[in-house]
């Protein structure tokens, strides 16, 4: 209401439902939208939930999440690399991603469909963070090599 996103300040049942957070979660201000960002610490991990709209997600990540990550991780580096898999079947890709993440600790892989329907293309984003850039690059390279080997085998 204060930012002009809605006309009324009333807390309707629908708004109340949208405002519920998991126990222990911390709401973070969204710099460009109405949906809150959420940070939750659980089992030694920090989880950030962001709005799914790219117009909101990018500024939220850059202005809120990255500074928080730097506080949490200290000085360090975050790197990511994108690989075109040549696959069209996300379920076949999921098995390979799981193998790589088990084999190379500290590297996160996620599938990224770039087209849909009969023209689907699947990419994989590999990401890692740590205090030593050379070590982060080494882990990503190891994961990329393993993924490439798994993609070339049936």
PDB file of C-alpha atoms in Angstrom:
ATOM      1  CA  UNK A   1       0.000   0.000   0.000  1.00  0.00           C
ATOM      2  CA  UNK A   2       2.746   2.447   0.990  1.00  0.00           C
ATOM      3  CA  UNK A   3       4.628   1.751  -2.253  1.00  0.00           C
ATOM      4  CA  UNK A   4       1.471   2.155  -4.318  1.00  0.00           C
ATOM      5  CA  UNK A   5       1.116  -1.499  -5.364  1.00  0.00           C
ATOM      6  CA  UNK A   6      -2.392  -1.859  -3.931  1.00  0.00           C
ATOM      7  CA  UNK A   7      -5.197   0.644  -3.361  1.00  0.00           C
ATOM      8  CA  UNK A   8      -6.208  -0.310   0.169  1.00  0.00           C
ATOM      9  CA  UNK A   9      -4.143  -0.940   3.311  1.00  0.00           C
ATOM     10  CA  UNK A  10      -6.721  -3.473   4.567  1.00  0.00           C
ATOM     11  CA  UNK A  11      -5.348  -6.881   5.507  1.00  0.00           C
ATOM     12  CA  UNK A  12      -7.810  -9.075   3.636  1.00  0.00           C
ATOM     13  CA  UNK A  13      -7.925 -12.849   4.212  1.00  0.00           C
ATOM     14  CA  UNK A  14      -6.180 -13.309   0.849  1.00  0.00           C
ATOM     15  CA  UNK A  15      -3.370 -10.929   1.776  1.00  0.00           C
ATOM     16  CA  UNK A  16      -3.060 -12.571   5.176  1.00  0.00           C
ATOM     17  CA  UNK A  17      -2.652 -15.962   3.486  1.00  0.00           C
ATOM     18  CA  UNK A  18       0.026 -14.581   1.136  1.00  0.00           C
ATOM     19  CA  UNK A  19       1.858 -13.047   4.111  1.00  0.00           C
ATOM     20  CA  UNK A  20       2.323 -16.347   5.972  1.00  0.00           C
ATOM     21  CA  UNK A  21       5.910 -17.505   6.268  1.00  0.00           C
ATOM     22  CA  UNK A  22       7.438 -20.780   7.416  1.00  0.00           C
ATOM     23  CA  UNK A  23       8.318 -20.907  11.109  1.00  0.00           C
ATOM     24  CA  UNK A  24      11.673 -19.233  11.669  1.00  0.00           C
ATOM     25  CA  UNK A  25      11.712 -17.486   8.297  1.00  0.00           C
ATOM     26  CA  UNK A  26      12.754 -13.860   8.012  1.00  0.00           C
ATOM     27  CA  UNK A  27      10.919 -11.566   5.586  1.00  0.00           C
ATOM     28  CA  UNK A  28      13.203  -9.339   3.522  1.00  0.00           C
ATOM     29  CA  UNK A  29      12.076  -6.213   1.719  1.00  0.00           C
ATOM     30  CA  UNK A  30      11.502  -6.471  -2.014  1.00  0.00           C
ATOM     31  CA  UNK A  31      13.185  -3.421  -3.602  1.00  0.00           C
ATOM     32  CA  UNK A  32      10.829  -3.301  -6.613  1.00  0.00           C
ATOM     33  CA  UNK A  33       7.675  -5.287  -5.866  1.00  0.00           C
ATOM     34  CA  UNK A  34       5.104  -6.225  -3.275  1.00  0.00           C
ATOM     35  CA  UNK A  35       5.917  -9.910  -2.709  1.00  0.00           C
ATOM     36  CA  UNK A  36       8.342 -10.314   0.208  1.00  0.00           C
ATOM     37  CA  UNK A  37      11.632 -12.088  -0.125  1.00  0.00           C
ATOM     38  CA  UNK A  38      12.115 -14.803   2.459  1.00  0.00           C
ATOM     39  CA  UNK A  39      15.267 -16.086   4.136  1.00  0.00           C
ATOM     40  CA  UNK A  40      15.216 -19.305   6.134  1.00  0.00           C
ATOM     41  CA  UNK A  41      18.042 -21.103   7.896  1.00  0.00           C
ATOM     42  CA  UNK A  42      17.556 -24.855   8.220  1.00  0.00           C
ATOM     43  CA  UNK A  43      19.938 -27.731   8.887  1.00  0.00           C
ATOM     44  CA  UNK A  44      23.039 -25.625   8.236  1.00  0.00           C
ATOM     45  CA  UNK A  45      21.735 -24.198   4.959  1.00  0.00           C
ATOM     46  CA  UNK A  46      20.414 -20.751   4.141  1.00  0.00           C
ATOM     47  CA  UNK A  47      17.450 -20.687   1.778  1.00  0.00           C
ATOM     48  CA  UNK A  48      16.265 -17.569  -0.057  1.00  0.00           C
ATOM     49  CA  UNK A  49      12.837 -17.481  -1.705  1.00  0.00           C
ATOM     50  CA  UNK A  50      12.393 -14.842  -4.393  1.00  0.00           C
ATOM     51  CA  UNK A  51       9.485 -13.747  -6.566  1.00  0.00           C
ATOM     52  CA  UNK A  52       9.388 -15.625  -9.877  1.00  0.00           C
ATOM     53  CA  UNK A  53       8.923 -12.566 -12.069  1.00  0.00           C
ATOM     54  CA  UNK A  54      12.321 -11.726 -13.675  1.00  0.00           C
ATOM     55  CA  UNK A  55      11.654  -7.974 -13.374  1.00  0.00           C
ATOM     56  CA  UNK A  56      11.483  -8.458  -9.586  1.00  0.00           C
ATOM     57  CA  UNK A  57      13.858 -11.377  -9.180  1.00  0.00           C
ATOM     58  CA  UNK A  58      17.011  -9.774 -10.607  1.00  0.00           C
ATOM     59  CA  UNK A  59      16.946  -6.595  -8.465  1.00  0.00           C
ATOM     60  CA  UNK A  60      15.924  -8.666  -5.429  1.00  0.00           C
ATOM     61  CA  UNK A  61      18.891 -10.973  -5.933  1.00  0.00           C
ATOM     62  CA  UNK A  62      21.401  -8.228  -6.681  1.00  0.00           C
ATOM     63  CA  UNK A  63      20.276  -5.715  -4.041  1.00  0.00           C
ATOM     64  CA  UNK A  64      19.183  -7.990  -1.183  1.00  0.00           C
ATOM     65  CA  UNK A  65      20.365 -11.590  -1.553  1.00  0.00           C
ATOM     66  CA  UNK A  66      23.947 -11.003  -2.755  1.00  0.00           C
ATOM     67  CA  UNK A  67      24.800  -8.634   0.112  1.00  0.00           C
ATOM     68  CA  UNK A  68      23.304 -11.142   2.592  1.00  0.00           C
ATOM     69  CA  UNK A  69      25.304 -13.974   1.028  1.00  0.00           C
ATOM     70  CA  UNK A  70      28.479 -11.922   1.310  1.00  0.00           C
ATOM     71  CA  UNK A  71      27.722 -11.355   5.006  1.00  0.00           C
ATOM     72  CA  UNK A  72      27.096 -15.064   5.529  1.00  0.00           C
ATOM     73  CA  UNK A  73      29.957 -16.416   3.408  1.00  0.00           C
ATOM     74  CA  UNK A  74      32.459 -13.661   4.044  1.00  0.00           C
ATOM     75  CA  UNK A  75      34.855 -12.607   1.331  1.00  0.00           C
ATOM     76  CA  UNK A  76      34.753 -15.060  -1.507  1.00  0.00           C
ATOM     77  CA  UNK A  77      33.587 -15.727  -4.986  1.00  0.00           C
ATOM     78  CA  UNK A  78      30.453 -17.086  -6.616  1.00  0.00           C
ATOM     79  CA  UNK A  79      30.767 -18.440 -10.147  1.00  0.00           C
ATOM     80  CA  UNK A  80      28.413 -20.120 -12.542  1.00  0.00           C
ATOM     81  CA  UNK A  81      28.720 -21.608 -15.986  1.00  0.00           C
ATOM     82  CA  UNK A  82      26.072 -22.704 -18.466  1.00  0.00           C
ATOM     83  CA  UNK A  83      26.293 -25.857 -20.599  1.00  0.00           C
ATOM     84  CA  UNK A  84      24.082 -26.829 -23.535  1.00  0.00           C
ATOM     85  CA  UNK A  85      23.254 -30.512 -23.014  1.00  0.00           C
ATOM     86  CA  UNK A  86      21.828 -31.430 -26.406  1.00  0.00           C
ATOM     87  CA  UNK A  87      19.092 -33.329 -24.542  1.00  0.00           C
ATOM     88  CA  UNK A  88      15.345 -32.832 -24.798  1.00  0.00           C
ATOM     89  CA  UNK A  89      14.298 -35.162 -21.952  1.00  0.00           C
ATOM     90  CA  UNK A  90      14.554 -33.457 -18.573  1.00  0.00           C
ATOM     91  CA  UNK A  91      14.076 -36.749 -16.707  1.00  0.00           C
ATOM     92  CA  UNK A  92      17.179 -38.215 -18.391  1.00  0.00           C
ATOM     93  CA  UNK A  93      19.092 -35.068 -17.536  1.00  0.00           C
ATOM     94  CA  UNK A  94      17.995 -35.178 -13.881  1.00  0.00           C
ATOM     95  CA  UNK A  95      19.762 -38.517 -13.335  1.00  0.00           C
ATOM     96  CA  UNK A  96      23.014 -37.126 -14.697  1.00  0.00           C
ATOM     97  CA  UNK A  97      22.740 -33.947 -12.625  1.00  0.00           C
ATOM     98  CA  UNK A  98      22.233 -36.013  -9.479  1.00  0.00           C
ATOM     99  CA  UNK A  99      25.343 -38.119 -10.215  1.00  0.00           C
ATOM    100  CA  UNK A 100      27.507 -35.042 -10.731  1.00  0.00           C
ATOM    101  CA  UNK A 101      26.302 -33.329  -7.546  1.00  0.00           C
ATOM    102  CA  UNK A 102      27.027 -36.483  -5.513  1.00  0.00           C
ATOM    103  CA  UNK A 103      30.494 -36.847  -7.040  1.00  0.00           C
ATOM    104  CA  UNK A 104      31.593 -33.184  -6.897  1.00  0.00           C
ATOM    105  CA  UNK A 105      30.695 -31.605  -3.530  1.00  0.00           C
ATOM    106  CA  UNK A 106      29.991 -27.903  -3.392  1.00  0.00           C
ATOM    107  CA  UNK A 107      28.850 -27.571  -6.998  1.00  0.00           C
ATOM    108  CA  UNK A 108      25.148 -27.045  -7.618  1.00  0.00           C
ATOM    109  CA  UNK A 109      23.607 -27.988 -10.957  1.00  0.00           C
ATOM    110  CA  UNK A 110      20.161 -27.082 -12.201  1.00  0.00           C
ATOM    111  CA  UNK A 111      18.421 -27.672 -15.488  1.00  0.00           C
ATOM    112  CA  UNK A 112      17.360 -24.691 -17.545  1.00  0.00           C
ATOM    113  CA  UNK A 113      14.886 -25.319 -20.373  1.00  0.00           C
ATOM    114  CA  UNK A 114      15.347 -22.633 -23.008  1.00  0.00           C
ATOM    115  CA  UNK A 115      12.575 -23.611 -25.390  1.00  0.00           C
ATOM    116  CA  UNK A 116       9.428 -25.651 -25.000  1.00  0.00           C
ATOM    117  CA  UNK A 117       7.274 -28.117 -26.914  1.00  0.00           C
ATOM    118  CA  UNK A 118       8.915 -29.988 -29.772  1.00  0.00           C
ATOM    119  CA  UNK A 119      11.733 -27.420 -29.894  1.00  0.00           C
ATOM    120  CA  UNK A 120      12.823 -27.889 -26.257  1.00  0.00           C
ATOM    121  CA  UNK A 121      16.493 -27.306 -25.452  1.00  0.00           C
ATOM    122  CA  UNK A 122      17.965 -28.107 -22.076  1.00  0.00           C
ATOM    123  CA  UNK A 123      20.920 -26.330 -20.586  1.00  0.00           C
ATOM    124  CA  UNK A 124      22.537 -26.902 -17.207  1.00  0.00           C
ATOM    125  CA  UNK A 125      23.769 -24.126 -14.945  1.00  0.00           C
ATOM    126  CA  UNK A 126      26.706 -25.167 -12.748  1.00  0.00           C
ATOM    127  CA  UNK A 127      27.417 -22.915  -9.775  1.00  0.00           C
ATOM    128  CA  UNK A 128      29.767 -22.898  -6.813  1.00  0.00           C
ATOM    129  CA  UNK A 129      31.010 -20.494  -4.174  1.00  0.00           C
ATOM    130  CA  UNK A 130      33.961 -20.348  -1.846  1.00  0.00           C
ATOM    131  CA  UNK A 131      36.782 -18.222  -0.491  1.00  0.00           C
ATOM    132  CA  UNK A 132      39.328 -19.309  -3.150  1.00  0.00           C
ATOM    133  CA  UNK A 133      38.482 -18.492  -6.774  1.00  0.00           C
ATOM    134  CA  UNK A 134      40.935 -21.046  -8.193  1.00  0.00           C
ATOM    135  CA  UNK A 135      39.352 -23.814  -6.107  1.00  0.00           C
ATOM    136  CA  UNK A 136      35.825 -22.772  -7.135  1.00  0.00           C
ATOM    137  CA  UNK A 137      36.888 -22.798 -10.808  1.00  0.00           C
ATOM    138  CA  UNK A 138      38.505 -26.227 -10.343  1.00  0.00           C
ATOM    139  CA  UNK A 139      35.320 -27.693  -8.842  1.00  0.00           C
ATOM    140  CA  UNK A 140      33.134 -26.266 -11.613  1.00  0.00           C
ATOM    141  CA  UNK A 141      35.554 -27.602 -14.262  1.00  0.00           C
ATOM    142  CA  UNK A 142      35.514 -31.052 -12.622  1.00  0.00           C
ATOM    143  CA  UNK A 143      31.712 -31.061 -12.537  1.00  0.00           C
ATOM    144  CA  UNK A 144      31.520 -29.843 -16.144  1.00  0.00           C
ATOM    145  CA  UNK A 145      33.909 -32.581 -17.318  1.00  0.00           C
ATOM    146  CA  UNK A 146      31.920 -35.264 -15.500  1.00  0.00           C
ATOM    147  CA  UNK A 147      28.635 -33.927 -16.877  1.00  0.00           C
ATOM    148  CA  UNK A 148      30.072 -33.903 -20.418  1.00  0.00           C
ATOM    149  CA  UNK A 149      31.201 -37.515 -20.016  1.00  0.00           C
ATOM    150  CA  UNK A 150      27.767 -38.544 -18.731  1.00  0.00           C
ATOM    151  CA  UNK A 151      26.044 -36.685 -21.582  1.00  0.00           C
ATOM    152  CA  UNK A 152      28.159 -38.480 -24.184  1.00  0.00           C
ATOM    153  CA  UNK A 153      27.213 -41.913 -22.811  1.00  0.00           C
ATOM    154  CA  UNK A 154      23.742 -43.430 -23.329  1.00  0.00           C
TER     155      UNK A 154
END
